[in-house]
Amino acid sequence: MSKTLAYAAQAPHTPLAPVEIERRAVGPDDVAIDILYCGVCHSDLHTARNEWHNTLYPSVPGHEIVGKVTAVGSNVSKFKVGDVAGVGCMVDSCRHCASCNESLEQYCESGFTGTYNGPVFGGENTFGGYSQHIVVDQRFVLRISHTDPAQLAAVAPLLCAGITTYSPLRQWKVGPGQKVGIVGLGGLGHMGVKIAAAMGAHVVLFTTSPNKREDALRLGASDVVVSKNAEEMAAHAGSFDFILNTVAAPHDLNPFLNLLKRDATLCLVGAPDSPHPPADVFGLIFKRRRIAGSLIGGIAETQEMLDFCAEHSIVSDIEMIPMQAINEAYERMLKSDVKYRFVIDMASL
Ligand code: NAP
Ligand code: ZN
Ligand code: ZN
């Protein structure tokens, strides 16, 4: 066991503050990592504030981790001391169910173990990346393919925002010749725009913030639609092959469903704390349209995404913050005032 400094929420309405936590001793399959950078995901905020009603306290969020390997167990050959490594949303799963056997650990039938907040179906708490140090089984540690050390902070958000958008874009076979919508230009949304554009799709960004138009075009969108403007929306009726919705708040899905072609899919990745209003059934059945969901991505696919992003020179657009600014960052995130991912410089802790 070793002690390490971290930032934790002690209750839903108290600000995050410094605490000391314990990390396990490095076992034969473990990789010990000194955390350099940790991205700030909206799920961190949902969890710290118990918005999903399942938070274990103290809550140390953070699942977009990049750091330096400081020790490895005797069975570890994939990593050595001094390597740069990444940790995303999961640190374990059952390893033998049908989903785990298909490298889909995020859908583990016993529930994967989250990097923070413990196993999905309950159990001992786990502490995430808002800390100096972490110990993780090698099966859940990622190789970082980006070679420029100056980019490492901007690579961190790929570990959640990157894979959460990459996985559904791959699952629905997004590529050249397709018109793809991304809803919401936040952490996930801006990665969705970059990745879908790199896959060759024609990307349209839907936003509630008209002042993000220029940024969306710079990030790779071919067109930007202000979703509150009914006329702008109507111009795209029935024309989309796929729409990925990253919005963190409940909202009417029907205006987006109406933009889908026959047989096309609206995939939800945003996870609001209360349900969206009901979808219009006739709008679905007359065009055989689908609403789907998607959860992060498996470890193998996360590695594939990191390699894809390195190959296409994709990183996140970030604003670096010290650990001490996390509470203010959460407030700005709630106002959609993030360009486009906060990343904590862990040297500040
Ligand atoms: P974020 O950076 O806060 O971005 C969310 C974006 O949604 C905002 O920037 C804003 O974009 C838009 N938005 C916010 N409130 C809205 C409202 N009331 N109506 C319409 N649009 C609104 O959050 P994030 O980190 O990308 O996470 C987004 C959601 O995905 C969260 O719920 C998070 O928990 C969830 N998530 C899910 C998974 C998964 O595996 N499925 C993984 C990670 C995160 P505009 O200003 O452009 O409108
Ligand atoms: Zn996340
Ligand atoms: Zn499993």
Short mmCIF file of C-alpha atoms and ligand atoms in Angstrom, two decimals:
data_model
loop_
_atom_site.label_atom_id
_atom_site.label_comp_id
_atom_site.label_asym_id
_atom_site.label_seq_id
_atom_site.Cartn_x
_atom_site.Cartn_y
_atom_site.Cartn_z
CA MET A 1 0.00 0.00 0.00
CA SER A 2 1.11 3.56 -0.64
CA LYS A 3 -0.45 6.88 0.22
CA THR A 4 -1.16 9.45 -2.46
CA LEU A 5 -2.69 12.91 -2.57
CA ALA A 6 -6.04 13.32 -4.36
CA TYR A 7 -9.05 15.61 -4.71
CA ALA A 8 -12.40 14.25 -3.55
CA ALA A 9 -16.02 15.19 -3.09
CA GLN A 10 -17.23 14.11 0.36
CA ALA A 11 -20.95 14.73 -0.36
CA PRO A 12 -23.11 15.85 -3.32
CA HIS A 13 -23.05 19.55 -2.50
CA THR A 14 -19.59 20.09 -1.06
CA PRO A 15 -16.73 21.31 -3.24
CA LEU A 16 -13.94 18.91 -4.12
CA ALA A 17 -11.01 19.26 -1.70
CA PRO A 18 -7.65 17.58 -0.99
CA VAL A 19 -7.57 14.16 0.69
CA GLU A 20 -5.03 11.40 1.17
CA ILE A 21 -5.97 8.02 -0.33
CA GLU A 22 -4.29 4.61 -0.46
CA ARG A 23 -3.20 2.74 -3.57
CA ARG A 24 -2.64 -1.02 -3.45
CA ALA A 25 0.85 -2.52 -3.53
CA VAL A 26 2.00 -3.36 -7.08
CA GLY A 27 0.93 -6.96 -7.78
CA PRO A 28 2.42 -9.29 -10.43
CA ASP A 29 0.06 -7.98 -13.16
CA ASP A 30 0.02 -4.35 -12.07
CA VAL A 31 1.38 -1.17 -13.57
CA ALA A 32 2.05 1.78 -11.23
CA ILE A 33 1.64 5.16 -12.85
CA ASP A 34 2.52 8.71 -11.76
CA ILE A 35 -0.30 10.77 -13.23
CA LEU A 36 0.80 13.69 -15.41
CA TYR A 37 -2.58 14.81 -16.75
CA CYS A 38 -6.24 13.99 -16.18
CA GLY A 39 -9.12 15.21 -18.35
CA VAL A 40 -12.35 16.50 -16.81
CA CYS A 41 -15.40 14.61 -18.13
CA HIS A 42 -18.99 15.67 -17.50
CA SER A 43 -19.44 12.19 -15.95
CA ASP A 44 -17.00 13.32 -13.22
CA LEU A 45 -19.42 16.11 -12.35
CA HIS A 46 -22.51 13.84 -12.55
CA THR A 47 -20.73 11.46 -10.15
CA ALA A 48 -19.21 13.97 -7.71
CA ARG A 49 -22.69 15.49 -7.28
CA ASN A 50 -24.51 12.11 -7.11
CA GLU A 51 -26.68 13.03 -10.11
CA TRP A 52 -26.95 9.36 -11.10
CA HIS A 53 -27.85 8.40 -7.50
CA ASN A 54 -25.09 5.80 -7.19
CA THR A 55 -22.08 7.72 -5.88
CA LEU A 56 -19.82 6.19 -3.25
CA TYR A 57 -18.12 8.82 -1.07
CA PRO A 58 -15.45 9.99 -0.83
CA SER A 59 -15.57 10.36 -4.63
CA VAL A 60 -12.28 10.88 -6.48
CA PRO A 61 -13.29 11.35 -10.14
CA GLY A 62 -11.07 11.28 -13.23
CA HIS A 63 -10.94 8.67 -16.02
CA GLU A 64 -8.89 10.36 -18.72
CA ILE A 65 -5.46 9.59 -17.34
CA VAL A 66 -2.02 9.91 -18.91
CA GLY A 67 1.10 9.30 -16.84
CA LYS A 68 4.56 7.79 -16.50
CA VAL A 69 5.08 4.18 -15.45
CA THR A 70 7.01 4.04 -12.15
CA ALA A 71 6.89 0.29 -11.44
CA VAL A 72 5.63 -2.92 -13.03
CA GLY A 73 4.80 -6.37 -11.63
CA SER A 74 6.73 -9.53 -12.51
CA ASN A 75 4.19 -10.66 -15.18
CA VAL A 76 4.14 -7.33 -17.01
CA SER A 77 5.93 -7.26 -20.35
CA LYS A 78 3.85 -4.67 -22.24
CA PHE A 79 5.14 -1.75 -20.12
CA LYS A 80 8.43 -0.80 -18.50
CA VAL A 81 9.45 1.89 -16.05
CA GLY A 82 9.57 5.29 -17.78
CA ASP A 83 6.94 4.48 -20.45
CA VAL A 84 4.02 6.82 -21.01
CA ALA A 85 0.72 5.02 -20.41
CA GLY A 86 -3.00 5.75 -20.33
CA VAL A 87 -5.95 4.65 -18.21
CA GLY A 88 -9.55 5.24 -19.26
CA CYS A 89 -12.93 4.53 -17.68
CA MET A 90 -12.39 0.91 -16.60
CA VAL A 91 -9.82 -0.83 -14.38
CA ASP A 92 -11.29 -4.35 -14.38
CA SER A 93 -14.15 -6.62 -15.49
CA CYS A 94 -15.09 -10.30 -14.94
CA ARG A 95 -12.81 -11.38 -17.86
CA HIS A 96 -14.91 -14.45 -18.81
CA CYS A 97 -18.48 -13.47 -19.76
CA ALA A 98 -19.63 -13.30 -23.41
CA SER A 99 -18.97 -9.54 -23.59
CA CYS A 100 -15.51 -9.77 -21.99
CA ASN A 101 -14.65 -12.62 -24.38
CA GLU A 102 -15.52 -10.33 -27.28
CA SER A 103 -13.31 -7.52 -25.91
CA LEU A 104 -16.41 -5.56 -24.93
CA GLU A 105 -15.50 -5.17 -21.26
CA GLN A 106 -17.71 -2.08 -21.00
CA TYR A 107 -20.73 -4.38 -21.39
CA CYS A 108 -19.38 -6.98 -18.92
CA GLU A 109 -22.35 -8.96 -17.68
CA SER A 110 -21.15 -8.69 -14.08
CA GLY A 111 -20.51 -4.98 -14.56
CA PHE A 112 -17.03 -3.59 -15.21
CA THR A 113 -15.09 -1.90 -12.41
CA GLY A 114 -15.01 1.82 -13.05
CA THR A 115 -11.75 3.70 -12.65
CA TYR A 116 -13.73 5.61 -10.03
CA ASN A 117 -16.89 4.81 -8.07
CA GLY A 118 -16.15 1.05 -8.00
CA PRO A 119 -17.93 -1.82 -9.79
CA VAL A 120 -21.05 -0.81 -11.74
CA PHE A 121 -23.24 -3.20 -9.72
CA GLY A 122 -21.79 -2.13 -6.38
CA GLY A 123 -18.79 -3.09 -4.30
CA GLU A 124 -15.70 -1.44 -2.93
CA ASN A 125 -15.10 2.15 -4.03
CA THR A 126 -12.33 2.95 -6.52
CA PHE A 127 -10.50 6.26 -6.77
CA GLY A 128 -9.85 7.92 -10.13
CA GLY A 129 -7.35 10.20 -11.76
CA TYR A 130 -7.68 13.38 -9.73
CA SER A 131 -4.65 12.07 -7.85
CA GLN A 132 -0.89 11.79 -8.11
CA HIS A 133 -0.60 8.06 -8.53
CA ILE A 134 -2.61 4.99 -9.58
CA VAL A 135 -2.04 1.21 -9.73
CA VAL A 136 -3.89 -0.66 -12.52
CA ASP A 137 -3.89 -4.20 -13.92
CA GLN A 138 -1.90 -4.24 -17.18
CA ARG A 139 -4.96 -5.50 -19.12
CA PHE A 140 -6.59 -2.11 -18.55
CA VAL A 141 -3.56 0.08 -19.29
CA LEU A 142 -3.23 1.62 -22.75
CA ARG A 143 -0.18 2.36 -24.86
CA ILE A 144 0.05 6.00 -25.95
CA SER A 145 0.92 6.19 -29.65
CA HIS A 146 1.40 9.98 -29.84
CA THR A 147 5.13 10.56 -29.63
CA ASP A 148 5.34 14.33 -29.00
CA PRO A 149 5.58 14.91 -25.21
CA ALA A 150 4.03 18.38 -25.70
CA GLN A 151 0.79 16.67 -26.83
CA LEU A 152 0.32 14.38 -23.85
CA ALA A 153 -2.09 16.66 -21.98
CA ALA A 154 -4.28 16.88 -25.08
CA VAL A 155 -4.15 13.09 -25.51
CA ALA A 156 -5.68 12.48 -22.05
CA PRO A 157 -9.30 13.26 -23.13
CA LEU A 158 -9.09 10.57 -25.81
CA LEU A 159 -9.31 8.00 -23.00
CA CYS A 160 -13.01 8.78 -22.49
CA ALA A 161 -14.26 11.50 -24.86
CA GLY A 162 -12.28 9.95 -27.73
CA ILE A 163 -13.38 6.35 -27.30
CA THR A 164 -17.00 7.21 -26.43
CA THR A 165 -17.40 8.88 -29.83
CA TYR A 166 -15.07 6.60 -31.82
CA SER A 167 -16.86 3.39 -30.79
CA PRO A 168 -20.38 4.27 -32.07
CA LEU A 169 -18.94 5.92 -35.19
CA ARG A 170 -17.21 2.60 -35.95
CA GLN A 171 -20.19 0.46 -34.88
CA TRP A 172 -22.46 2.30 -37.34
CA LYS A 173 -19.73 2.18 -40.01
CA VAL A 174 -19.45 5.92 -40.53
CA GLY A 175 -17.34 6.82 -43.55
CA PRO A 176 -17.09 8.58 -46.90
CA GLY A 177 -20.37 9.39 -48.62
CA GLN A 178 -22.31 9.59 -45.35
CA LYS A 179 -23.92 12.59 -43.71
CA VAL A 180 -23.30 12.42 -39.96
CA GLY A 181 -24.61 14.71 -37.24
CA ILE A 182 -22.92 15.40 -33.92
CA VAL A 183 -25.13 17.02 -31.28
CA GLY A 184 -23.42 19.27 -28.69
CA LEU A 185 -19.97 20.81 -28.96
CA GLY A 186 -18.47 19.91 -25.60
CA GLY A 187 -15.77 17.41 -24.65
CA LEU A 188 -17.37 14.43 -26.39
CA GLY A 189 -18.88 16.44 -29.24
CA HIS A 190 -15.67 18.09 -30.36
CA MET A 191 -13.93 14.70 -30.44
CA GLY A 192 -16.90 13.32 -32.39
CA VAL A 193 -16.51 16.05 -35.00
CA LYS A 194 -12.77 15.45 -35.39
CA ILE A 195 -13.03 11.66 -35.55
CA ALA A 196 -16.07 11.50 -37.87
CA ALA A 197 -14.35 13.96 -40.23
CA ALA A 198 -11.16 11.86 -40.15
CA MET A 199 -13.27 8.80 -41.04
CA GLY A 200 -14.30 10.67 -44.18
CA ALA A 201 -17.91 11.55 -43.35
CA HIS A 202 -19.68 14.82 -44.13
CA VAL A 203 -20.11 16.18 -40.60
CA VAL A 204 -22.81 18.55 -39.40
CA LEU A 205 -22.53 19.95 -35.88
CA PHE A 206 -25.69 20.77 -33.93
CA THR A 207 -25.24 23.31 -31.16
CA THR A 208 -27.28 25.46 -28.80
CA SER A 209 -24.40 27.97 -28.73
CA PRO A 210 -24.29 30.07 -31.94
CA ASN A 211 -20.87 31.43 -30.91
CA LYS A 212 -19.32 27.96 -31.41
CA ARG A 213 -19.98 28.02 -35.18
CA GLU A 214 -16.45 29.04 -36.26
CA ASP A 215 -14.82 26.55 -33.91
CA ALA A 216 -16.96 23.70 -35.21
CA LEU A 217 -15.92 24.44 -38.79
CA ARG A 218 -12.26 24.65 -37.74
CA LEU A 219 -12.57 21.29 -35.93
CA GLY A 220 -13.79 19.56 -39.10
CA ALA A 221 -17.55 20.13 -39.46
CA SER A 222 -18.75 20.97 -42.97
CA ASP A 223 -21.87 22.66 -41.66
CA VAL A 224 -23.21 23.97 -38.36
CA VAL A 225 -26.87 24.09 -37.32
CA VAL A 226 -28.17 26.02 -34.33
CA SER A 227 -30.59 23.41 -33.02
CA LYS A 228 -32.96 25.97 -31.46
CA ASN A 229 -33.60 27.44 -34.92
CA ALA A 230 -36.52 25.46 -36.42
CA GLU A 231 -35.90 26.76 -39.94
CA GLU A 232 -32.24 25.74 -39.94
CA MET A 233 -33.28 22.31 -38.64
CA ALA A 234 -36.04 21.87 -41.25
CA ALA A 235 -33.54 22.43 -44.07
CA HIS A 236 -31.92 19.08 -43.12
CA ALA A 237 -35.11 16.97 -42.71
CA GLY A 238 -34.74 13.27 -43.62
CA SER A 239 -31.12 13.62 -44.76
CA PHE A 240 -28.87 12.03 -42.12
CA ASP A 241 -27.34 8.54 -42.12
CA PHE A 242 -26.36 8.73 -38.46
CA ILE A 243 -26.59 11.22 -35.58
CA LEU A 244 -24.54 10.99 -32.37
CA ASN A 245 -26.07 12.90 -29.45
CA THR A 246 -23.60 13.93 -26.70
CA VAL A 247 -25.81 16.36 -24.79
CA ALA A 248 -25.56 16.13 -20.98
CA ALA A 249 -29.09 17.44 -20.27
CA PRO A 250 -32.62 16.16 -21.00
CA HIS A 251 -34.07 17.62 -24.20
CA ASP A 252 -36.56 16.89 -26.99
CA LEU A 253 -35.12 14.22 -29.32
CA ASN A 254 -37.88 14.55 -31.95
CA PRO A 255 -36.31 17.44 -33.91
CA PHE A 256 -33.22 15.22 -34.38
CA LEU A 257 -35.19 12.05 -35.19
CA ASN A 258 -36.92 13.97 -37.99
CA LEU A 259 -33.53 14.61 -39.59
CA LEU A 260 -32.79 10.88 -40.06
CA LYS A 261 -33.25 9.05 -43.36
CA ARG A 262 -35.22 5.80 -43.48
CA ASP A 263 -33.46 3.13 -41.36
CA ALA A 264 -31.01 5.63 -39.90
CA THR A 265 -30.00 5.76 -36.22
CA LEU A 266 -29.86 8.40 -33.51
CA CYS A 267 -27.31 7.13 -30.99
CA LEU A 268 -27.31 8.58 -27.47
CA VAL A 269 -24.08 8.84 -25.51
CA GLY A 270 -24.99 11.85 -23.34
CA ALA A 271 -26.21 10.57 -19.96
CA PRO A 272 -28.48 13.17 -18.32
CA ASP A 273 -29.65 12.73 -14.74
CA SER A 274 -33.33 12.53 -15.83
CA PRO A 275 -34.99 11.10 -18.97
CA HIS A 276 -35.52 12.88 -22.27
CA PRO A 277 -39.17 13.64 -23.12
CA PRO A 278 -40.78 10.74 -25.06
CA ALA A 279 -39.93 10.16 -28.71
CA ASP A 280 -42.71 10.51 -31.30
CA VAL A 281 -43.63 6.91 -32.20
CA PHE A 282 -45.02 7.74 -35.67
CA GLY A 283 -41.81 9.55 -36.57
CA LEU A 284 -39.98 6.29 -35.80
CA ILE A 285 -42.29 3.72 -37.41
CA PHE A 286 -42.96 5.53 -40.69
CA LYS A 287 -39.24 5.62 -41.48
CA ARG A 288 -38.08 2.55 -39.50
CA ARG A 289 -35.79 4.93 -37.62
CA ARG A 290 -33.87 3.79 -34.55
CA ILE A 291 -32.78 5.22 -31.22
CA ALA A 292 -29.74 3.49 -29.79
CA GLY A 293 -27.22 3.97 -26.99
CA SER A 294 -23.51 3.33 -26.66
CA LEU A 295 -21.17 3.06 -23.68
CA ILE A 296 -17.48 4.09 -23.91
CA GLY A 297 -15.59 1.30 -25.75
CA GLY A 298 -13.63 -1.90 -24.99
CA ILE A 299 -9.93 -1.90 -24.18
CA ALA A 300 -8.87 -3.25 -27.59
CA GLU A 301 -11.01 -0.66 -29.34
CA THR A 302 -9.61 2.08 -27.09
CA GLN A 303 -6.12 1.08 -28.22
CA GLU A 304 -7.32 1.10 -31.84
CA MET A 305 -8.75 4.62 -31.30
CA LEU A 306 -5.49 5.90 -29.76
CA ASP A 307 -3.55 4.53 -32.74
CA PHE A 308 -6.10 6.00 -35.19
CA CYS A 309 -5.85 9.43 -33.53
CA ALA A 310 -2.03 9.35 -33.57
CA GLU A 311 -2.10 8.40 -37.25
CA HIS A 312 -4.51 11.24 -38.08
CA SER A 313 -2.78 13.78 -35.76
CA ILE A 314 -5.92 14.07 -33.64
CA VAL A 315 -5.77 15.35 -30.07
CA SER A 316 -8.29 17.19 -27.93
CA ASP A 317 -8.59 20.99 -27.80
CA ILE A 318 -7.86 21.68 -24.16
CA GLU A 319 -7.71 24.30 -21.47
CA MET A 320 -5.19 23.28 -18.84
CA ILE A 321 -6.15 23.96 -15.22
CA PRO A 322 -4.50 23.40 -11.85
CA MET A 323 -6.18 20.83 -9.59
CA GLN A 324 -7.27 23.66 -7.28
CA ALA A 325 -9.51 25.13 -10.05
CA ILE A 326 -11.69 22.03 -10.42
CA ASN A 327 -14.80 23.42 -8.71
CA GLU A 328 -14.78 26.51 -10.90
CA ALA A 329 -14.23 24.29 -13.97
CA TYR A 330 -17.38 22.29 -13.07
CA GLU A 331 -19.43 25.51 -12.93
CA ARG A 332 -18.11 26.56 -16.34
CA MET A 333 -18.88 23.10 -17.74
CA LEU A 334 -22.51 23.52 -16.66
CA LYS A 335 -22.65 26.74 -18.68
CA SER A 336 -21.28 24.96 -21.80
CA ASP A 337 -18.22 27.19 -21.36
CA VAL A 338 -15.47 24.67 -22.12
CA LYS A 339 -13.17 24.91 -25.13
CA TYR A 340 -13.35 22.00 -25.36
CA ARG A 341 -11.97 19.91 -22.52
CA PHE A 342 -10.45 20.93 -19.20
CA VAL A 343 -7.31 18.94 -18.40
CA ILE A 344 -5.76 18.99 -14.94
CA ASP A 345 -2.00 19.46 -14.76
CA MET A 346 -1.32 17.05 -11.92
CA ALA A 347 1.98 18.75 -11.08
CA SER A 348 -0.23 21.39 -9.44
CA LEU A 349 -1.44 18.94 -6.78
P1 NAP B 1 -19.75 18.71 -21.89
O1 NAP B 1 -18.33 18.98 -22.23
O2 NAP B 1 -20.39 19.46 -20.78
O3 NAP B 1 -20.59 18.88 -23.25
C1 NAP B 1 -21.98 18.75 -23.34
C2 NAP B 1 -22.50 19.69 -24.43
O4 NAP B 1 -23.90 19.49 -24.54
C3 NAP B 1 -22.36 21.16 -24.11
O5 NAP B 1 -21.10 21.69 -24.44
C4 NAP B 1 -23.47 21.79 -24.95
O6 NAP B 1 -23.04 21.94 -26.29
C5 NAP B 1 -24.53 20.73 -24.93
N1 NAP B 1 -25.55 21.05 -23.92
C6 NAP B 1 -25.40 21.20 -22.60
N2 NAP B 1 -26.55 21.47 -21.98
C7 NAP B 1 -27.48 21.46 -22.94
C8 NAP B 1 -28.88 21.64 -22.96
N3 NAP B 1 -29.56 21.91 -21.84
N4 NAP B 1 -29.52 21.52 -24.13
C9 NAP B 1 -28.83 21.27 -25.25
N5 NAP B 1 -27.50 21.09 -25.30
C10 NAP B 1 -26.84 21.19 -24.16
O7 NAP B 1 -19.97 17.18 -21.49
P2 NAP B 1 -19.17 15.86 -22.01
O8 NAP B 1 -18.04 15.59 -21.10
O9 NAP B 1 -18.96 15.96 -23.46
O10 NAP B 1 -20.26 14.73 -21.67
C11 NAP B 1 -21.53 14.77 -22.31
C12 NAP B 1 -22.44 13.72 -21.72
O11 NAP B 1 -21.97 12.44 -22.10
C13 NAP B 1 -22.50 13.70 -20.19
O12 NAP B 1 -23.84 13.40 -19.80
C14 NAP B 1 -21.60 12.55 -19.82
O13 NAP B 1 -21.89 11.98 -18.58
C15 NAP B 1 -21.89 11.61 -20.94
N6 NAP B 1 -20.88 10.57 -21.18
C16 NAP B 1 -21.32 9.37 -21.63
C17 NAP B 1 -20.42 8.37 -21.93
C18 NAP B 1 -20.90 7.06 -22.47
O14 NAP B 1 -20.16 6.10 -22.42
N7 NAP B 1 -22.11 6.99 -23.02
C19 NAP B 1 -19.06 8.60 -21.76
C20 NAP B 1 -18.64 9.84 -21.33
C21 NAP B 1 -19.55 10.84 -21.05
P3 NAP B 1 -23.53 23.18 -27.20
O15 NAP B 1 -23.07 24.42 -26.46
O16 NAP B 1 -22.81 22.96 -28.46
O17 NAP B 1 -25.01 23.07 -27.32
ZN ZN B 2 -15.97 10.25 -19.21
ZN ZN B 3 -17.43 -9.82 -18.10
#
